[in-house]
Each structure stands twice: as structure tokens, then as C-alpha cells.
mmCIF file of C-alpha atoms and ligand atoms in Angstrom:
data_model
loop_
_atom_site.group_PDB
_atom_site.id
_atom_site.type_symbol
_atom_site.label_atom_id
_atom_site.label_comp_id
_atom_site.label_asym_id
_atom_site.label_seq_id
_atom_site.Cartn_x
_atom_site.Cartn_y
_atom_site.Cartn_z
ATOM 1 C CA MET K 22 46.167 56.794 -57.966
ATOM 2 C CA THR K 23 42.927 55.156 -56.915
ATOM 3 C CA LEU K 24 42.638 52.714 -54.050
ATOM 4 C CA LYS K 25 40.146 49.935 -54.624
ATOM 5 C CA PHE K 26 39.405 47.038 -52.325
ATOM 6 C CA VAL K 27 36.675 44.520 -51.564
ATOM 7 C CA VAL K 28 35.272 43.738 -48.109
ATOM 8 C CA MET K 29 33.608 40.384 -47.453
ATOM 9 C CA SER K 30 32.121 39.490 -44.092
ATOM 10 C CA ASP K 31 30.088 36.782 -42.359
ATOM 11 C CA LEU K 32 31.151 33.830 -44.462
ATOM 12 C CA HIS K 33 30.050 31.319 -41.779
ATOM 13 C CA LEU K 34 31.852 28.373 -43.370
ATOM 14 C CA LEU K 35 31.301 24.837 -42.135
ATOM 15 C CA PRO K 36 33.071 21.550 -42.838
ATOM 16 C CA ASP K 37 32.314 19.849 -46.146
ATOM 17 C CA GLY K 38 28.746 18.546 -46.406
ATOM 18 C CA GLU K 39 27.267 20.771 -43.660
ATOM 19 C CA LEU K 40 24.710 23.507 -44.304
ATOM 20 C CA SER K 41 24.112 26.602 -42.171
ATOM 21 C CA LEU K 42 20.375 27.311 -41.792
ATOM 22 C CA THR K 43 19.762 25.552 -45.128
ATOM 23 C CA LEU K 44 22.454 27.655 -46.864
ATOM 24 C CA ASP K 45 25.583 26.236 -48.486
ATOM 25 C CA THR K 46 27.942 28.926 -47.237
ATOM 26 C CA ALA K 47 30.949 27.485 -49.072
ATOM 27 C CA ASP K 48 29.056 27.725 -52.356
ATOM 28 C CA ARG K 49 28.119 31.321 -51.512
ATOM 29 C CA LEU K 50 31.792 32.140 -50.886
ATOM 30 C CA GLU K 51 32.719 30.484 -54.188
ATOM 31 C CA ARG K 52 30.229 32.828 -55.863
ATOM 32 C CA ALA K 53 31.776 35.806 -54.073
ATOM 33 C CA VAL K 54 35.204 34.733 -55.334
ATOM 34 C CA ASP K 55 33.733 34.362 -58.839
ATOM 35 C CA ALA K 56 32.473 37.966 -58.583
ATOM 36 C CA VAL K 57 35.924 39.220 -57.590
ATOM 37 C CA VAL K 58 37.564 37.296 -60.420
ATOM 38 C CA ALA K 59 34.997 38.675 -62.883
ATOM 39 C CA ARG K 60 34.778 42.280 -61.669
ATOM 40 C CA TYR K 61 37.510 43.193 -59.173
ATOM 41 C CA GLY K 62 40.627 41.447 -60.378
ATOM 42 C CA ASP K 63 42.241 44.890 -60.511
ATOM 43 C CA ALA K 64 41.473 45.658 -56.843
ATOM 44 C CA ASP K 65 44.392 46.183 -54.453
ATOM 45 C CA PHE K 66 43.226 43.585 -51.922
ATOM 46 C CA CYS K 67 40.286 41.846 -50.274
ATOM 47 C CA VAL K 68 39.411 42.067 -46.561
ATOM 48 C CA LEU K 69 37.592 39.273 -44.729
ATOM 49 C CA ALA K 70 35.901 41.017 -41.795
ATOM 50 C CA GLY K 71 35.132 38.117 -39.490
ATOM 51 C CA ASP K 72 32.680 35.285 -38.885
ATOM 52 C CA LEU K 73 34.815 33.311 -41.288
ATOM 53 C CA ALA K 74 33.843 29.978 -39.709
ATOM 54 C CA ASP K 75 30.355 29.328 -38.354
ATOM 55 C CA THR K 76 31.490 27.292 -35.355
ATOM 56 C CA GLY K 77 35.261 27.892 -35.315
ATOM 57 C CA ASN K 78 35.851 24.408 -36.717
ATOM 58 C CA PRO K 79 39.400 23.626 -37.996
ATOM 59 C CA ALA K 80 37.984 22.028 -41.166
ATOM 60 C CA ALA K 81 36.089 25.238 -41.938
ATOM 61 C CA TYR K 82 39.336 27.260 -41.830
ATOM 62 C CA GLU K 83 41.019 24.742 -44.140
ATOM 63 C CA ARG K 84 38.060 25.074 -46.474
ATOM 64 C CA LEU K 85 38.373 28.865 -46.340
ATOM 65 C CA LYS K 86 42.039 28.603 -47.257
ATOM 66 C CA SER K 87 41.350 26.483 -50.304
ATOM 67 C CA ILE K 88 38.460 28.657 -51.562
ATOM 68 C CA ILE K 89 40.269 32.009 -51.183
ATOM 69 C CA ALA K 90 43.343 30.573 -52.903
ATOM 70 C CA ARG K 91 41.396 31.352 -56.094
ATOM 71 C CA LEU K 92 41.309 35.087 -55.310
ATOM 72 C CA PRO K 93 43.600 36.962 -57.711
ATOM 73 C CA ILE K 94 44.390 39.684 -55.127
ATOM 74 C CA PRO K 95 45.999 39.737 -51.645
ATOM 75 C CA VAL K 96 43.699 38.869 -48.722
ATOM 76 C CA HIS K 97 43.743 40.514 -45.271
ATOM 77 C CA ILE K 98 41.782 38.941 -42.440
ATOM 78 C CA THR K 99 40.283 39.706 -39.049
ATOM 79 C CA LEU K 100 37.868 37.738 -36.861
ATOM 80 C CA GLY K 101 34.262 37.826 -35.616
ATOM 81 C CA ASN K 102 32.291 36.328 -32.758
ATOM 82 C CA HIS K 103 31.777 32.981 -34.526
ATOM 83 C CA ASP K 104 35.525 32.522 -35.003
ATOM 84 C CA ASP K 105 38.004 30.756 -32.763
ATOM 85 C CA ARG K 106 41.299 32.649 -32.591
ATOM 86 C CA PRO K 107 43.641 29.760 -31.662
ATOM 87 C CA THR K 108 42.087 27.526 -34.342
ATOM 88 C CA PHE K 109 42.363 30.306 -36.930
ATOM 89 C CA LEU K 110 46.013 30.978 -36.032
ATOM 90 C CA ASN K 111 46.759 27.280 -36.195
ATOM 91 C CA ALA K 112 45.367 27.103 -39.723
ATOM 92 C CA PHE K 113 46.660 30.417 -41.089
ATOM 93 C CA GLY K 114 49.866 30.998 -39.110
ATOM 94 C CA ALA K 115 50.922 32.860 -35.952
ATOM 95 C CA HIS K 116 52.084 35.851 -38.015
ATOM 96 C CA PHE K 117 48.415 36.909 -38.344
ATOM 97 C CA ALA K 118 48.473 38.020 -34.682
ATOM 98 C CA ALA K 119 49.570 41.607 -34.020
ATOM 99 C CA GLU K 120 51.531 42.711 -30.947
ATOM 100 C CA THR K 121 48.113 43.134 -29.292
ATOM 101 C CA GLY K 122 47.692 39.341 -29.451
ATOM 102 C CA LYS K 123 44.652 39.847 -31.651
ATOM 103 C CA ILE K 124 44.194 39.719 -35.416
ATOM 104 C CA ASP K 125 44.794 43.438 -35.935
ATOM 105 C CA LYS K 126 46.602 44.841 -38.965
ATOM 106 C CA VAL K 127 47.735 48.009 -40.728
ATOM 107 C CA ILE K 128 47.793 48.327 -44.526
ATOM 108 C CA ASP K 129 49.445 51.421 -46.014
ATOM 109 C CA ILE K 130 48.540 51.815 -49.644
ATOM 110 C CA LYS K 131 47.990 54.530 -52.252
ATOM 111 C CA GLY K 132 47.953 57.401 -49.779
ATOM 112 C CA TYR K 133 45.570 55.671 -47.359
ATOM 113 C CA ARG K 134 45.998 53.763 -44.125
ATOM 114 C CA VAL K 135 43.565 50.859 -43.665
ATOM 115 C CA ILE K 136 43.347 49.423 -40.132
ATOM 116 C CA LEU K 137 41.811 46.031 -39.290
ATOM 117 C CA LEU K 138 40.683 45.464 -35.696
ATOM 118 C CA ASP K 139 39.757 42.120 -34.143
ATOM 119 C CA SER K 140 36.658 42.708 -31.997
ATOM 120 C CA SER K 141 36.040 39.030 -31.206
ATOM 121 C CA GLU K 142 36.100 37.911 -27.587
ATOM 122 C CA PRO K 143 35.830 34.232 -26.607
ATOM 123 C CA GLY K 144 32.407 33.322 -25.267
ATOM 124 C CA ARG K 145 30.780 36.621 -26.261
ATOM 125 C CA VAL K 146 28.431 37.488 -29.117
ATOM 126 C CA ASP K 147 28.970 41.216 -28.672
ATOM 127 C CA GLY K 148 32.344 42.761 -29.500
ATOM 128 C CA VAL K 149 35.245 43.835 -27.336
ATOM 129 C CA LEU K 150 38.169 46.124 -28.098
ATOM 130 C CA GLU K 151 40.649 45.699 -25.276
ATOM 131 C CA ALA K 152 42.502 48.656 -23.730
ATOM 132 C CA ALA K 153 45.719 47.455 -25.430
ATOM 133 C CA GLN K 154 43.972 47.534 -28.803
ATOM 134 C CA ILE K 155 42.610 51.051 -28.225
ATOM 135 C CA GLU K 156 46.149 52.167 -27.312
ATOM 136 C CA TRP K 157 47.508 50.432 -30.422
ATOM 137 C CA LEU K 158 44.818 52.082 -32.553
ATOM 138 C CA VAL K 159 45.637 55.565 -31.218
ATOM 139 C CA ALA K 160 49.327 55.002 -32.002
ATOM 140 C CA ARG K 161 48.599 53.732 -35.525
ATOM 141 C CA LEU K 162 46.300 56.716 -36.147
ATOM 142 C CA ALA K 163 48.958 59.159 -34.903
ATOM 143 C CA GLU K 164 51.468 57.716 -37.395
ATOM 144 C CA ALA K 165 48.987 58.393 -40.191
ATOM 145 C CA ALA K 166 47.875 61.904 -39.214
ATOM 146 C CA ASP K 167 48.734 63.095 -42.738
ATOM 147 C CA ARG K 168 46.568 60.533 -44.549
ATOM 148 C CA PRO K 169 42.945 59.383 -44.732
ATOM 149 C CA VAL K 170 42.161 56.276 -42.683
ATOM 150 C CA ILE K 171 39.599 53.495 -43.105
ATOM 151 C CA VAL K 172 38.922 51.187 -40.147
ATOM 152 C CA ILE K 173 37.413 47.711 -40.611
ATOM 153 C CA LEU K 174 36.232 45.409 -37.841
ATOM 154 C CA HIS K 175 33.568 42.743 -37.389
ATOM 155 C CA HIS K 176 31.236 44.380 -34.867
ATOM 156 C CA ASN K 177 29.373 47.615 -35.468
ATOM 157 C CA ALA K 178 29.989 50.235 -32.787
ATOM 158 C CA ASN K 179 26.928 52.378 -33.504
ATOM 159 C CA ALA K 180 23.370 51.348 -32.597
ATOM 160 C CA LEU K 181 21.162 50.905 -35.683
ATOM 161 C CA HIS K 182 17.663 51.103 -34.118
ATOM 162 C CA ILE K 183 17.292 47.340 -34.592
ATOM 163 C CA HIS K 184 17.017 44.123 -32.582
ATOM 164 C CA ALA K 185 20.791 43.510 -32.749
ATOM 165 C CA ASP K 186 21.754 46.728 -30.963
ATOM 166 C CA THR K 187 22.463 44.768 -27.781
ATOM 167 C CA ILE K 188 25.299 42.807 -29.428
ATOM 168 C CA ARG K 189 27.451 45.575 -30.925
ATOM 169 C CA ILE K 190 30.812 46.775 -29.525
ATOM 170 C CA LEU K 191 30.409 46.482 -25.764
ATOM 171 C CA GLU K 192 31.907 49.835 -24.726
ATOM 172 C CA PRO K 193 32.072 51.972 -27.852
ATOM 173 C CA ASP K 194 33.024 55.256 -26.135
ATOM 174 C CA ALA K 195 36.747 54.470 -25.939
ATOM 175 C CA PHE K 196 36.721 53.368 -29.600
ATOM 176 C CA VAL K 197 34.983 56.571 -30.703
ATOM 177 C CA ALA K 198 37.380 58.692 -28.618
ATOM 178 C CA ALA K 199 40.331 56.915 -30.257
ATOM 179 C CA LEU K 200 38.920 57.510 -33.740
ATOM 180 C CA LYS K 201 38.382 61.182 -32.893
ATOM 181 C CA THR K 202 42.146 61.611 -32.384
ATOM 182 C CA HIS K 203 42.488 61.414 -36.183
ATOM 183 C CA PRO K 204 41.366 64.290 -38.426
ATOM 184 C CA ASP K 205 40.349 62.250 -41.471
ATOM 185 C CA ILE K 206 38.536 58.959 -40.719
ATOM 186 C CA ARG K 207 36.864 58.150 -44.035
ATOM 187 C CA GLN K 208 34.919 55.036 -43.032
ATOM 188 C CA VAL K 209 34.411 52.571 -40.192
ATOM 189 C CA ILE K 210 33.163 49.386 -41.865
ATOM 190 C CA ALA K 211 31.652 46.380 -40.070
ATOM 191 C CA GLY K 212 29.671 43.213 -40.770
ATOM 192 C CA HIS K 213 27.992 41.268 -37.950
ATOM 193 C CA VAL K 214 24.393 42.534 -38.298
ATOM 194 C CA HIS K 215 23.795 40.817 -41.674
ATOM 195 C CA LEU K 216 22.207 43.933 -43.151
ATOM 196 C CA THR K 217 23.291 47.084 -44.962
ATOM 197 C CA SER K 218 23.434 50.439 -43.162
ATOM 198 C CA THR K 219 25.240 53.762 -43.192
ATOM 199 C CA ALA K 220 25.354 56.301 -40.372
ATOM 200 C CA ILE K 221 27.113 59.337 -39.025
ATOM 201 C CA TRP K 222 27.752 59.071 -35.294
ATOM 202 C CA HIS K 223 29.869 61.537 -33.325
ATOM 203 C CA GLY K 224 30.713 63.043 -36.718
ATOM 204 C CA LEU K 225 32.225 59.771 -37.974
ATOM 205 C CA PRO K 226 30.975 57.650 -40.909
ATOM 206 C CA PHE K 227 29.905 54.102 -40.016
ATOM 207 C CA THR K 228 28.832 51.427 -42.512
ATOM 208 C CA THR K 229 27.701 47.812 -42.272
ATOM 209 C CA LEU K 230 27.498 45.323 -45.120
ATOM 210 C CA ALA K 231 25.089 42.399 -45.284
ATOM 211 C CA GLY K 232 27.886 39.876 -45.939
ATOM 212 C CA GLY K 233 27.793 36.397 -47.385
ATOM 213 C CA HIS K 234 25.410 34.534 -45.077
ATOM 214 C CA TYR K 235 21.637 35.055 -44.601
ATOM 215 C CA SER K 236 20.265 38.578 -44.188
ATOM 216 C CA VAL K 237 17.753 39.580 -41.525
ATOM 217 C CA SER K 238 14.583 41.616 -41.644
ATOM 218 C CA PHE K 239 14.193 44.506 -39.185
ATOM 219 C CA GLU K 240 11.635 46.960 -37.874
ATOM 220 C CA VAL K 241 12.970 50.341 -36.823
ATOM 221 C CA ASP K 242 12.938 50.875 -33.048
ATOM 222 C CA ARG K 243 10.792 47.752 -32.573
ATOM 223 C CA PRO K 244 13.288 45.259 -31.168
ATOM 224 C CA GLU K 245 10.449 42.926 -30.130
ATOM 225 C CA ALA K 246 9.002 42.667 -33.676
ATOM 226 C CA PRO K 247 9.126 39.280 -35.450
ATOM 227 C CA LEU K 248 12.366 38.637 -37.338
ATOM 228 C CA ARG K 249 12.851 36.794 -40.590
ATOM 229 C CA ARG K 250 16.045 35.344 -41.963
ATOM 230 C CA ILE K 251 16.326 35.925 -45.726
ATOM 231 C CA SER K 252 18.528 34.000 -48.133
ATOM 232 C CA GLY K 253 19.644 37.081 -50.079
ATOM 233 C CA PRO K 254 21.491 39.201 -50.736
ATOM 234 C CA GLY K 255 24.939 37.732 -50.563
ATOM 235 C CA GLN K 256 26.734 41.046 -50.421
ATOM 236 C CA MET K 257 30.265 42.417 -50.509
ATOM 237 C CA ALA K 258 31.357 46.040 -50.190
ATOM 238 C CA VAL K 259 33.631 47.671 -52.746
ATOM 239 C CA VAL K 260 35.599 50.636 -51.419
ATOM 240 C CA VAL K 261 37.063 53.171 -53.844
ATOM 241 C CA GLY K 262 39.398 55.837 -52.488
ATOM 242 C CA THR K 263 40.915 58.915 -54.049
ATOM 243 C CA PRO K 264 42.515 61.769 -52.083
ATOM 244 C CA ASP K 265 39.278 63.743 -51.886
ATOM 245 C CA ARG K 266 36.603 61.044 -51.943
ATOM 246 C CA THR K 267 35.925 57.659 -50.375
ATOM 247 C CA THR K 268 33.024 55.665 -51.817
ATOM 248 C CA VAL K 269 31.482 52.418 -50.581
ATOM 249 C CA LEU K 270 29.448 50.448 -53.117
ATOM 250 C CA PHE K 271 27.505 47.298 -52.301
ATOM 251 C CA ASP K 272 27.780 44.418 -54.741
ATOM 252 C CA ASP K 273 25.006 41.847 -54.267
ATOM 253 C CA PHE K 274 26.690 38.857 -55.839
ATOM 254 C CA ILE K 275 23.625 36.809 -54.782
ATOM 255 C CA ASP K 276 20.540 38.984 -55.067
ATOM 256 C CA GLY K 277 17.612 36.724 -55.886
ATOM 257 C CA ASN K 278 15.996 39.520 -57.893
ATOM 258 C CA ALA K 279 14.800 38.812 -61.419
ATOM 259 C CA ASP K 280 16.041 41.099 -64.205
ATOM 260 C CA ILE K 281 13.452 43.333 -65.897
ATOM 261 C CA ASP K 282 15.582 44.067 -68.936
ATOM 262 C CA THR K 283 19.080 45.043 -69.906
ATOM 263 C CA ILE K 284 20.017 48.729 -70.108
ATOM 264 C CA ARG K 285 23.342 48.090 -71.790
ATOM 265 C CA GLU K 286 25.041 44.956 -73.074
HETATM 266 FE FE1 FE2 Y 409 27.749 36.705 -38.756
#
């Protein structure tokens, strides 16, 4: 019994005809959906980890709905700092809100519990997990003490030694303390920074994926260094879970790299 799911993040959709920093983000999402259809049609579900709409525009959420309708697997959603919660709920339905009032969710599947947390806060670029959400998280973790857990949210909690470290989860200590109440956190997966990273922090495994929009250059521990936006990769994460092992693979569905040759047809 193997759990398999796809994580997409940072879609940054706009209304028809609008580009985001020269990029056609709807076309990039179409290509991500093509990749799922081609390679992950047997996955259990797909998670959209926030920054679905670039400016929280209602037309962008309608566009999202029509593009993801092509996905052959269930879709679970949470929000990022570019999203607008009331507009999202209006487009997708009030049932997406948990008892916390935010777009939080629990998915129990194949011996795992997967928890989605909504770290978006109106008017803020950094992320907030409210006290009610931390309480909710601790309760959901306690229910699943006998199983491995994967947590997915938009904002990274851990600093990455990069320019964007000032816009991560605002007060990560309470989040880390909540996670530490569970004996088997397999991954904490985020988007937001538009680059790929893995880390262990407080003994917990943290990962970020580059997502569907532009990527950014970085210089380690030089937050003042010049930054470049890069058109590739368009990247999704593929999570594979068995009882003893949880693997995160990164699928660059837009990579911009030329092939050298083919190892196997
Ligand atoms: Fe983003």
C-alpha cells in the first residue's frame, strides 16, 4: 500500500490575457496538469499549496477551476499570501473552510495523515498560524499518534539563509512545538520561496518546492546580493509514502534544459 501524491504551489494565476512578469502562468499550470495526466494519473490526490491567484482576482479562481477540472485525481487546496480567502471561498465553496475559519484540512489515506494548513493572513506577505490553528493542529496530531504525518502549508517555517528569510512563518516556535507533540512527522512541505530546499530543523524535516511561477536566484547568507528571477523550472513535488519511508521527488515539468541524449526509450 503506497501513498503517492503531487504537490503544486505558487500558480499565480491571472485573468485571461494577463501575464505575470512576462510569464503565462495559466499555460504553465496547463503544462503541470499535462504532466500529472501523463505521469501521475495513478496518484491518490494533488495538493495546491497556495498562491493560487496572483492578485486574488475572482476571474483567476474561475480560471483555476476550469484548468484543474482536467486533473484525473482529487484536488486538495490551501492558500498563500497572494490569495484572497473570501474570494476563494466564493468561487470554490464555503465547505473549504475548516472550523478554524481558515482553509485547513485533514486527509487520512493509506496509513498516513496529511494535514493542510492555511498560513495566509490578509495584508501580510509573511505567514501566520493563529493560536486556534495551532490548537487544531495539536488535536489533529494527537488523533494520529499511531501514524506518520505529512504537513503542507504555503509558508516555510525554517530560515533558508536567503533573502526571503524575513517573510517566512512569523512566529514559528509555536508551530514547531506543536509538530514536536507527534512522534513521526515525515515532512513539512511549503512553497512560497520559489526555490527548492530541504532541511532538518529541531529534528524535523522541512522541504520547499520551486512551484509553478518564476524561480529566484540566491546567495547563501548574503541577503543584500543582487537577485534574479528565472523562468524555470516549473516544478511540482511528488511524495511517495510507505510505512517505513517517505520520499519527496521534484518533477521539473518546465526545465528549460536541453537534452544531451536519451538513456532509455
Ligand atoms: Fe508565490
